[in-house]
Amino acid sequence: MFGNETARRSTVILAVALAALTVGGTQAMAASEKTATDTAGRAFGRLGPLADLVVERLRVGDRVAASKFGTDKPIDDPAREEQELAAVRTRAFALGLDPERTAAFFSDQITASKVVQRGLFDRWTAHPEQAPTTRRDLTEIRAELDELTTSLLTELVATNDVRDHGAPCRVDVLEAQTSADVVDHLDELHRTALRTALQSLC
């Protein structure tokens, strides 16, 4: 049973990847814009909604980078990160999730956000003309992250059974990751960050 299901999902993943690779030229641009309008934020599979939230959090990482770039605010903030993970463990226990496994997932989210921030810092330093010209208040952005934490915890509860299966879960992750990459038109930086963010789901 798992073998047939794994084969089916692998076929879907391959089809999505091929669709992304075979669209080219002017038609590709139009198709890409239409796809972004019609399907953005709708990754495939049982872990698709979770992947959508992860991508949304990575996008917030862009705004965190813009807020910090050119200031003395560091990318790394170990004390705050530990506070966030401690709070996640407490909330996970109350929701019936494994606290350490949940903290590992959120640790990956923090690491992935820092991948985005460092990548954008490097890009903007090398190409100052691409650097942001406005800076949002970091407190407001952190409120967005807090809301996403709640949404992510809710989705972890909803997918707890899915994530308890080794090989089938890894296929689900690949399906969600590949489709999120395509429908959200991720660049290499955010694609790398997404892989980091989903690495300990199973």
PDB file of C-alpha atoms in Angstrom:
ATOM      1  CA  MET A   1       0.000   0.000   0.000  1.00  0.00           C
ATOM      2  CA  PHE A   2       2.724   2.458   0.990  1.00  0.00           C
ATOM      3  CA  GLY A   3       4.652   1.434  -2.138  1.00  0.00           C
ATOM      4  CA  ASN A   4       1.805   2.365  -4.500  1.00  0.00           C
ATOM      5  CA  GLU A   5       1.118   5.624  -2.671  1.00  0.00           C
ATOM      6  CA  THR A   6       4.809   6.526  -2.678  1.00  0.00           C
ATOM      7  CA  ALA A   7       5.024   5.846  -6.409  1.00  0.00           C
ATOM      8  CA  ARG A   8       1.949   7.982  -7.091  1.00  0.00           C
ATOM      9  CA  ARG A   9       3.267  10.944  -5.133  1.00  0.00           C
ATOM     10  CA  SER A  10       6.699  10.619  -6.705  1.00  0.00           C
ATOM     11  CA  THR A  11       5.008  10.890 -10.109  1.00  0.00           C
ATOM     12  CA  VAL A  12       3.215  14.054  -8.985  1.00  0.00           C
ATOM     13  CA  ILE A  13       6.469  15.536  -7.689  1.00  0.00           C
ATOM     14  CA  LEU A  14       8.237  14.751 -10.955  1.00  0.00           C
ATOM     15  CA  ALA A  15       5.398  16.302 -12.966  1.00  0.00           C
ATOM     16  CA  VAL A  16       5.567  19.492 -10.925  1.00  0.00           C
ATOM     17  CA  ALA A  17       9.330  19.719 -11.302  1.00  0.00           C
ATOM     18  CA  LEU A  18       9.171  19.093 -15.054  1.00  0.00           C
ATOM     19  CA  ALA A  19       6.477  21.728 -15.459  1.00  0.00           C
ATOM     20  CA  ALA A  20       8.753  24.232 -13.778  1.00  0.00           C
ATOM     21  CA  LEU A  21      11.693  23.322 -16.023  1.00  0.00           C
ATOM     22  CA  THR A  22       9.941  23.150 -19.379  1.00  0.00           C
ATOM     23  CA  VAL A  23       8.193  26.537 -19.358  1.00  0.00           C
ATOM     24  CA  GLY A  24      10.327  29.104 -21.183  1.00  0.00           C
ATOM     25  CA  GLY A  25      10.431  32.438 -23.007  1.00  0.00           C
ATOM     26  CA  THR A  26       7.630  34.984 -23.167  1.00  0.00           C
ATOM     27  CA  GLN A  27       4.937  32.362 -22.728  1.00  0.00           C
ATOM     28  CA  ALA A  28       6.672  31.239 -19.567  1.00  0.00           C
ATOM     29  CA  MET A  29       6.552  34.758 -18.167  1.00  0.00           C
ATOM     30  CA  ALA A  30       2.805  35.001 -18.786  1.00  0.00           C
ATOM     31  CA  ALA A  31       2.196  31.495 -17.459  1.00  0.00           C
ATOM     32  CA  SER A  32       4.325  32.255 -14.433  1.00  0.00           C
ATOM     33  CA  GLU A  33       2.358  35.394 -13.618  1.00  0.00           C
ATOM     34  CA  LYS A  34      -0.957  33.540 -14.025  1.00  0.00           C
ATOM     35  CA  THR A  35       0.248  30.665 -11.868  1.00  0.00           C
ATOM     36  CA  ALA A  36       1.378  33.083  -9.180  1.00  0.00           C
ATOM     37  CA  THR A  37      -2.121  34.611  -9.150  1.00  0.00           C
ATOM     38  CA  ASP A  38      -4.046  31.338  -9.352  1.00  0.00           C
ATOM     39  CA  THR A  39      -2.035  28.945  -7.187  1.00  0.00           C
ATOM     40  CA  ALA A  40       0.353  30.922  -4.953  1.00  0.00           C
ATOM     41  CA  GLY A  41       0.313  29.638  -1.403  1.00  0.00           C
ATOM     42  CA  ARG A  42      -1.194  26.276  -2.290  1.00  0.00           C
ATOM     43  CA  ALA A  43       1.500  23.647  -2.029  1.00  0.00           C
ATOM     44  CA  PHE A  44       0.436  20.067  -2.765  1.00  0.00           C
ATOM     45  CA  GLY A  45      -0.178  17.114  -0.497  1.00  0.00           C
ATOM     46  CA  ARG A  46      -0.931  16.437   3.120  1.00  0.00           C
ATOM     47  CA  LEU A  47       1.891  18.712   4.270  1.00  0.00           C
ATOM     48  CA  GLY A  48       1.113  21.411   1.701  1.00  0.00           C
ATOM     49  CA  PRO A  49      -0.639  23.805   4.141  1.00  0.00           C
ATOM     50  CA  LEU A  50       2.276  23.475   6.542  1.00  0.00           C
ATOM     51  CA  ALA A  51       4.765  24.213   3.744  1.00  0.00           C
ATOM     52  CA  ASP A  52       2.697  27.277   2.792  1.00  0.00           C
ATOM     53  CA  LEU A  53       3.046  28.626   6.327  1.00  0.00           C
ATOM     54  CA  VAL A  54       6.776  27.924   6.308  1.00  0.00           C
ATOM     55  CA  VAL A  55       7.172  29.891   3.067  1.00  0.00           C
ATOM     56  CA  GLU A  56       5.136  32.725   4.570  1.00  0.00           C
ATOM     57  CA  ARG A  57       7.505  32.782   7.537  1.00  0.00           C
ATOM     58  CA  LEU A  58      10.493  32.895   5.197  1.00  0.00           C
ATOM     59  CA  ARG A  59       8.941  35.915   3.476  1.00  0.00           C
ATOM     60  CA  VAL A  60       8.652  37.600   6.862  1.00  0.00           C
ATOM     61  CA  GLY A  61      12.388  36.898   7.151  1.00  0.00           C
ATOM     62  CA  ASP A  62      12.833  39.243   4.172  1.00  0.00           C
ATOM     63  CA  ARG A  63      11.193  41.999   6.181  1.00  0.00           C
ATOM     64  CA  VAL A  64      13.317  41.181   9.228  1.00  0.00           C
ATOM     65  CA  ALA A  65      16.430  41.535   7.052  1.00  0.00           C
ATOM     66  CA  ALA A  66      15.197  44.867   5.673  1.00  0.00           C
ATOM     67  CA  SER A  67      14.570  46.090   9.214  1.00  0.00           C
ATOM     68  CA  LYS A  68      18.064  45.137  10.396  1.00  0.00           C
ATOM     69  CA  PHE A  69      20.172  45.960   7.338  1.00  0.00           C
ATOM     70  CA  GLY A  70      22.387  48.994   7.859  1.00  0.00           C
ATOM     71  CA  THR A  71      21.758  49.039  11.625  1.00  0.00           C
ATOM     72  CA  ASP A  72      23.563  47.575  14.616  1.00  0.00           C
ATOM     73  CA  LYS A  73      20.863  44.917  15.081  1.00  0.00           C
ATOM     74  CA  PRO A  74      22.502  41.479  14.765  1.00  0.00           C
ATOM     75  CA  ILE A  75      21.094  38.612  12.742  1.00  0.00           C
ATOM     76  CA  ASP A  76      21.836  36.209  15.605  1.00  0.00           C
ATOM     77  CA  ASP A  77      20.039  36.768  18.899  1.00  0.00           C
ATOM     78  CA  PRO A  78      20.694  33.623  20.993  1.00  0.00           C
ATOM     79  CA  ALA A  79      18.904  34.846  24.117  1.00  0.00           C
ATOM     80  CA  ARG A  80      15.692  35.683  22.252  1.00  0.00           C
ATOM     81  CA  GLU A  81      15.885  32.437  20.279  1.00  0.00           C
ATOM     82  CA  GLU A  82      16.113  30.396  23.477  1.00  0.00           C
ATOM     83  CA  GLN A  83      13.135  32.255  24.917  1.00  0.00           C
ATOM     84  CA  GLU A  84      11.112  31.491  21.780  1.00  0.00           C
ATOM     85  CA  LEU A  85      12.018  27.801  21.870  1.00  0.00           C
ATOM     86  CA  ALA A  86      11.215  27.534  25.581  1.00  0.00           C
ATOM     87  CA  ALA A  87       7.779  29.050  24.924  1.00  0.00           C
ATOM     88  CA  VAL A  88       7.256  26.648  22.009  1.00  0.00           C
ATOM     89  CA  ARG A  89       8.060  23.646  24.209  1.00  0.00           C
ATOM     90  CA  THR A  90       5.473  24.765  26.752  1.00  0.00           C
ATOM     91  CA  ARG A  91       2.799  25.319  24.112  1.00  0.00           C
ATOM     92  CA  ALA A  92       3.635  22.046  22.362  1.00  0.00           C
ATOM     93  CA  PHE A  93       3.171  20.063  25.580  1.00  0.00           C
ATOM     94  CA  ALA A  94      -0.227  21.693  26.142  1.00  0.00           C
ATOM     95  CA  LEU A  95      -1.260  20.754  22.587  1.00  0.00           C
ATOM     96  CA  GLY A  96      -0.180  17.134  22.920  1.00  0.00           C
ATOM     97  CA  LEU A  97       2.884  17.528  20.687  1.00  0.00           C
ATOM     98  CA  ASP A  98       6.332  16.235  21.537  1.00  0.00           C
ATOM     99  CA  PRO A  99       8.061  19.323  23.014  1.00  0.00           C
ATOM    100  CA  GLU A 100      11.583  18.494  21.838  1.00  0.00           C
ATOM    101  CA  ARG A 101      10.515  17.473  18.352  1.00  0.00           C
ATOM    102  CA  THR A 102       8.454  20.649  18.057  1.00  0.00           C
ATOM    103  CA  ALA A 103      11.335  22.774  19.321  1.00  0.00           C
ATOM    104  CA  ALA A 104      13.604  21.156  16.716  1.00  0.00           C
ATOM    105  CA  PHE A 105      11.158  22.149  13.985  1.00  0.00           C
ATOM    106  CA  PHE A 106      11.031  25.753  15.207  1.00  0.00           C
ATOM    107  CA  SER A 107      14.794  25.826  15.598  1.00  0.00           C
ATOM    108  CA  ASP A 108      14.914  24.975  11.892  1.00  0.00           C
ATOM    109  CA  GLN A 109      12.553  27.896  11.195  1.00  0.00           C
ATOM    110  CA  ILE A 110      14.904  30.251  13.014  1.00  0.00           C
ATOM    111  CA  THR A 111      17.920  28.856  11.159  1.00  0.00           C
ATOM    112  CA  ALA A 112      16.101  29.139   7.825  1.00  0.00           C
ATOM    113  CA  SER A 113      15.194  32.761   8.533  1.00  0.00           C
ATOM    114  CA  LYS A 114      18.841  33.502   9.250  1.00  0.00           C
ATOM    115  CA  VAL A 115      19.808  31.842   5.954  1.00  0.00           C
ATOM    116  CA  VAL A 116      17.485  34.328   4.226  1.00  0.00           C
ATOM    117  CA  GLN A 117      18.745  37.285   6.239  1.00  0.00           C
ATOM    118  CA  ARG A 118      22.420  36.521   5.606  1.00  0.00           C
ATOM    119  CA  GLY A 119      21.779  35.924   1.929  1.00  0.00           C
ATOM    120  CA  LEU A 120      19.936  39.226   1.574  1.00  0.00           C
ATOM    121  CA  PHE A 121      22.608  41.086   3.543  1.00  0.00           C
ATOM    122  CA  ASP A 122      25.238  39.723   1.150  1.00  0.00           C
ATOM    123  CA  ARG A 123      23.096  40.625  -1.888  1.00  0.00           C
ATOM    124  CA  TRP A 124      22.391  44.157  -0.712  1.00  0.00           C
ATOM    125  CA  THR A 125      26.016  44.746   0.280  1.00  0.00           C
ATOM    126  CA  ALA A 126      27.189  43.637  -3.173  1.00  0.00           C
ATOM    127  CA  HIS A 127      24.374  45.530  -4.948  1.00  0.00           C
ATOM    128  CA  PRO A 128      23.460  48.601  -2.869  1.00  0.00           C
ATOM    129  CA  GLU A 129      20.932  49.681  -5.497  1.00  0.00           C
ATOM    130  CA  GLN A 130      18.845  46.626  -4.535  1.00  0.00           C
ATOM    131  CA  ALA A 131      18.879  47.419  -0.816  1.00  0.00           C
ATOM    132  CA  PRO A 132      15.530  48.335   0.789  1.00  0.00           C
ATOM    133  CA  THR A 133      14.769  52.023   1.113  1.00  0.00           C
ATOM    134  CA  THR A 134      12.216  51.641   3.913  1.00  0.00           C
ATOM    135  CA  ARG A 135      12.501  49.893   7.253  1.00  0.00           C
ATOM    136  CA  ARG A 136       9.556  48.473   9.208  1.00  0.00           C
ATOM    137  CA  ASP A 137       9.557  48.396  12.973  1.00  0.00           C
ATOM    138  CA  LEU A 138      10.941  45.078  14.173  1.00  0.00           C
ATOM    139  CA  THR A 139       8.349  44.888  16.952  1.00  0.00           C
ATOM    140  CA  GLU A 140       5.541  44.822  14.362  1.00  0.00           C
ATOM    141  CA  ILE A 141       7.312  42.109  12.388  1.00  0.00           C
ATOM    142  CA  ARG A 142       7.775  39.995  15.508  1.00  0.00           C
ATOM    143  CA  ALA A 143       4.022  40.206  16.121  1.00  0.00           C
ATOM    144  CA  GLU A 144       3.564  38.641  12.655  1.00  0.00           C
ATOM    145  CA  LEU A 145       6.011  35.899  13.587  1.00  0.00           C
ATOM    146  CA  ASP A 146       4.081  35.223  16.810  1.00  0.00           C
ATOM    147  CA  GLU A 147       0.871  34.773  14.786  1.00  0.00           C
ATOM    148  CA  LEU A 148       2.663  32.421  12.427  1.00  0.00           C
ATOM    149  CA  THR A 149       3.952  30.411  15.370  1.00  0.00           C
ATOM    150  CA  THR A 150       0.354  29.824  16.465  1.00  0.00           C
ATOM    151  CA  SER A 151      -0.662  28.816  12.926  1.00  0.00           C
ATOM    152  CA  LEU A 152       2.332  26.499  12.569  1.00  0.00           C
ATOM    153  CA  LEU A 153       1.592  24.804  15.899  1.00  0.00           C
ATOM    154  CA  THR A 154      -2.013  24.276  14.810  1.00  0.00           C
ATOM    155  CA  GLU A 155      -0.842  22.684  11.572  1.00  0.00           C
ATOM    156  CA  LEU A 156       1.684  20.501  13.397  1.00  0.00           C
ATOM    157  CA  VAL A 157      -1.195  19.156  15.505  1.00  0.00           C
ATOM    158  CA  ALA A 158      -3.247  18.525  12.353  1.00  0.00           C
ATOM    159  CA  THR A 159      -0.383  16.614  10.697  1.00  0.00           C
ATOM    160  CA  ASN A 160       0.918  14.768  13.733  1.00  0.00           C
ATOM    161  CA  ASP A 161      -0.117  11.350  12.412  1.00  0.00           C
ATOM    162  CA  VAL A 162       1.284  12.084   8.933  1.00  0.00           C
ATOM    163  CA  ARG A 163       4.654  13.019  10.385  1.00  0.00           C
ATOM    164  CA  ASP A 164       4.875   9.837  12.456  1.00  0.00           C
ATOM    165  CA  HIS A 165       5.602   7.684   9.385  1.00  0.00           C
ATOM    166  CA  GLY A 166       9.206   7.627   8.136  1.00  0.00           C
ATOM    167  CA  ALA A 167       9.428   6.978   4.397  1.00  0.00           C
ATOM    168  CA  PRO A 168       5.860   8.071   3.486  1.00  0.00           C
ATOM    169  CA  CYS A 169       6.385  11.270   5.491  1.00  0.00           C
ATOM    170  CA  ARG A 170       9.595  12.038   3.606  1.00  0.00           C
ATOM    171  CA  VAL A 171       7.686  11.661   0.332  1.00  0.00           C
ATOM    172  CA  ASP A 172       5.032  14.035   1.679  1.00  0.00           C
ATOM    173  CA  VAL A 173       7.734  16.544   2.589  1.00  0.00           C
ATOM    174  CA  LEU A 174       9.290  16.322  -0.870  1.00  0.00           C
ATOM    175  CA  GLU A 175       5.887  16.779  -2.513  1.00  0.00           C
ATOM    176  CA  ALA A 176       5.094  19.835  -0.390  1.00  0.00           C
ATOM    177  CA  GLN A 177       8.582  21.294  -0.788  1.00  0.00           C
ATOM    178  CA  THR A 178       8.739  20.853  -4.562  1.00  0.00           C
ATOM    179  CA  SER A 179       5.270  22.251  -5.184  1.00  0.00           C
ATOM    180  CA  ALA A 180       5.815  25.197  -2.802  1.00  0.00           C
ATOM    181  CA  ASP A 181       9.018  26.001  -4.683  1.00  0.00           C
ATOM    182  CA  VAL A 182       7.087  26.114  -7.979  1.00  0.00           C
ATOM    183  CA  VAL A 183       3.876  27.880  -6.966  1.00  0.00           C
ATOM    184  CA  ASP A 184       5.722  30.497  -4.909  1.00  0.00           C
ATOM    185  CA  HIS A 185       8.476  31.005  -7.528  1.00  0.00           C
ATOM    186  CA  LEU A 186      11.244  30.733  -4.949  1.00  0.00           C
ATOM    187  CA  ASP A 187      14.733  31.879  -5.837  1.00  0.00           C
ATOM    188  CA  GLU A 188      17.765  29.816  -4.881  1.00  0.00           C
ATOM    189  CA  LEU A 189      18.163  31.583  -1.543  1.00  0.00           C
ATOM    190  CA  HIS A 190      14.597  30.907  -0.409  1.00  0.00           C
ATOM    191  CA  ARG A 191      14.690  27.396  -1.899  1.00  0.00           C
ATOM    192  CA  THR A 192      17.706  26.608   0.271  1.00  0.00           C
ATOM    193  CA  ALA A 193      15.991  28.119   3.299  1.00  0.00           C
ATOM    194  CA  LEU A 194      12.853  26.058   2.643  1.00  0.00           C
ATOM    195  CA  ARG A 195      14.883  22.828   2.603  1.00  0.00           C
ATOM    196  CA  THR A 196      16.393  23.849   5.940  1.00  0.00           C
ATOM    197  CA  ALA A 197      12.996  24.697   7.415  1.00  0.00           C
ATOM    198  CA  LEU A 198      11.463  21.315   6.483  1.00  0.00           C
ATOM    199  CA  GLN A 199      14.421  19.060   7.270  1.00  0.00           C
ATOM    200  CA  SER A 200      13.222  17.679  10.612  1.00  0.00           C
ATOM    201  CA  LEU A 201       9.499  17.270   9.943  1.00  0.00           C
ATOM    202  CA  CYS A 202       9.648  13.466   9.859  1.00  0.00           C
TER     203      CYS A 202
END
